Amino acid sequence: MTAGYNTISMGTGRKEFNPKKVRPGIEHYIKEAGQGVVNQIGGAEKIDESVVGNFMAARFNNQAHLGGFVGTIDPALEFKPSLSVEGACGSGGLSLISGIRSVLAETADVVLAIGVEVQNTVKAIYGADVLAGAGWYANRKKGHAYFFPGQFSDRAGVYYEKYGYDYARKGMARWFVNAMENARLDSTAQEHHNNVADLEGLYHKMKPNGASFVDHLNVLDCSKVSDGASGIAIVSEEGLKRIGVDKKDAVEIVGFAQLTRNITQDPPDMVELTTIKKAAAAALKSAGITIDQVGTVETHDCFSIAGVLAVEALGLAAPGKGAEYVAEGKTARNGVMPMNTTGGLIGWGHPTGGTGVHQAVTIWQQLTGKAGSAQIQLSAERPYGLTINMGGDDVTVVAIVYKRG
Amino acid sequence: MNYDERLQHVSVLGAAGKMGSGILLLTAVEMADLSLKPENKGKAFVLNAIDLSDEGLAGLMDYLRAQVLKIAEKKAVWLRSVYADRDHLIENYHIIDQYINDVMRIVRPTTAMEVAYKSSLVFEAVSENKDLKVKLLKQIDQNNPHKTWFFTNTSSVPIHFIEDEAGLKGRVLGFHFYNPPAVQKLVELIVTANTLPEASAFAGNYAKALGKVVVPSNDFAGFIGNGHFMRDALHGIHEALDLAGDRPLTEAIYMMNKISQDFLVRPMGIFQLIDYVGVDVVQFIMKVMNPHLADEDLHSDLLDNMMEQGIIGGQHSSGAQKDGFLKYEKGVPTAVYDVEKKTYVDISQFAASCDEALGKLPESFVPWKNAVKIKDKDTHFGPYFASFKGMDSLGAKLALRYGKRSDAIGRKLVADKVANNEQDVNTVMLTGFFHAYGPINNYFND
């Protein structure tokens, strides 16, 4: 993979965001992200096919059929294969998987993968209805007004009960603080302008309040509502030569897994992200490495509790010890396992269908030394990166292992 | 008759007006919430929106729908539990639409006052005219067999006059909302010597259900809020007229507006506040209050002069500020009205020289927007205002005099038994006028 590009993640937090003003539509984001990639690979004619990951444009933007917008990126992409894929918030990851499979099948040498979502078209209370589509509709009626925060609030509630409220909140607070501090270092991040002096103090001041939101999470525990897109090129070795990019400016895909859980069933364990656990293990196995060899992880922290639970699902900490692992700073940018180094879903933003691609772009940036102010130092012994992209409540998961080119 | 029963059949008079529409909205939502309680299932709740203007009522229904939508969005979490047994209401927007419907079905817009003859509670929010209020309330009471209670949104007329003249015998009280009622937290509650205790207890519960802060005021013209505001405004006007000995009145108005806003750290200057309320309303309230005051004259020739020239401020239906003493562009004053030349003079022409004449603000100055958030008011405002005493500027002198006068007005409201205590005066000014500190304090003492 190479030539990653992120648009700004637009929404609350950005100084230029004004919910009352007309904003660019989804076509703008697809075009910007696509052209961002095209400009780095010497032209759109080098691309064999394209794939757009998106979750709910059909409701957020009254627009389906996003494959048809690829032609707006460059006329050279017209009359070439282009499709869209959907797996809720894992849609971006599915676009990567789709491209990877094409390259492995040798039906393409250069695939343009895009992930996009434009969510600020509706207020959060209605956005919650749209996003609830990532769950089973038969459960919507009994679900919370803020459906997904409700789902993960329930998970957090069980975690508190099992391991202690203060203990858990300490880890979740640190997760939030890391997200903000990392986002400040990336100019495209939604929380780039964040300048709160005492982040931890702010976090603990805002107690979860079930009367106005959900029982066990506050809004700082949640990912952002975002408009944004990311793009990246998935290329074979042959393709790399075609686009004239040096291997050192690319990352190698050394393993991946895409697993899906039965959406009509409740999670088997409220304090375990079982699909993530299985997918990460499968991806690492296919790469032939262990988690100890991974230098940095981008994980799907749609909620801070999902970050803590991912730490456990990846085997970085034992069950119940994830909060401690995070609280000790081990996932911070200077910790033993830097996670979500440009802010993740809570700090960088969560344009739902775009997130999986954004994660890949961040790993590409970090492994090739292109992360600018957000750059972390990786040791030669741990040259791997890992992305975990999740759709729904641990239903669709895409795990990809990357290595420096 | 319990709380829910009292609110089963209600009428609002003057429902399409600025105050009436807010009262109608709050009452409609409270009644709808009652109607959704399981024990009230099947009972009809009726809220008559009575107004003389058909156009006004049409606008009212638009306003109501838009506001109820916002309210429903905010309480969607609760509404999901309310509608939990309604299988077809699945998504938030289904639930929000249903709630809007459940509020709107209660409201009956009409120009026919006779519908109030069936109500057990009547809110009156017609214009501040005692004779009109008496006429309407009397007519309803004489035709209404339910011994209805009257809550009047009177802002200055003593309630006992209305009670006596309309023959209501304890079934009336003053329920004075602040503008706009849907937003402002303050309600002044005024009972007469005869008001039924159960009516005032109900009023307290009703205000609490609406999330309001209730301050009891005694039944003297103007009550606490206008009792302070009118005298405070008159002080500002008199100071401006005095300053105008040396300079044009336009400049003096600019300077006193600046003193009362910046130096005194208030949300807006006194002339802007008069414009916001409306020159006509201020003149009118003074006129209503004045006959009831033995030892002072609440009257201003300058206000009369403005009225004669038709420069009256107030707001457009969009909520934008109309020009009055000051001219506004996007809510910001840009010019001052010259009553002699009958034209506006741009502030930019004289701002620099006026600001220089007033002198600088103390270094510890914090603008109102930030100052309202300060928790320990005394620690900030004590030293801030004390620093004026060591300054020899015109601005410092005017500010100290203004603060002292404001304090004296507040203390007199307590001495005259309009307010029960100093705290009530401060609460009214803090919540009803968004002041950053209460007028009764020790900041301005010599």
XYZ file of C-alpha atoms in Angstrom, chain A residues 59 123 125-126 128-129 137 140-141 143-146 210-213, chain B residues 69-70 73 76-77 80 83-84 86-87 89-94 96:
34
model
C -29.601 7.721 4.522
C -28.515 16.099 14.084
C -30.285 12.251 17.590
C -31.244 11.281 14.013
C -28.187 7.661 15.944
C -31.102 6.160 13.973
C -33.246 -3.641 13.136
C -33.884 -1.082 17.450
C -37.152 -0.712 19.327
C -32.459 -0.108 22.029
C -31.368 3.224 23.394
C -32.194 6.571 21.725
C -28.443 6.759 21.107
C -28.391 8.225 31.745
C -31.140 10.847 31.910
C -29.654 12.867 29.063
C -27.312 10.387 27.365
C -39.431 19.641 17.719
C -36.354 21.039 19.475
C -35.046 16.120 20.244
C -35.621 11.720 23.118
C -34.049 9.450 25.732
C -38.357 6.358 24.132
C -43.532 5.280 24.038
C -41.963 1.914 24.894
C -45.980 1.627 20.997
C -44.583 -1.030 18.685
C -42.601 3.857 17.036
C -39.123 2.490 16.440
C -36.633 5.089 15.354
C -36.011 8.378 17.148
C -37.702 10.353 14.401
C -40.850 8.231 14.717
C -40.162 12.682 17.982
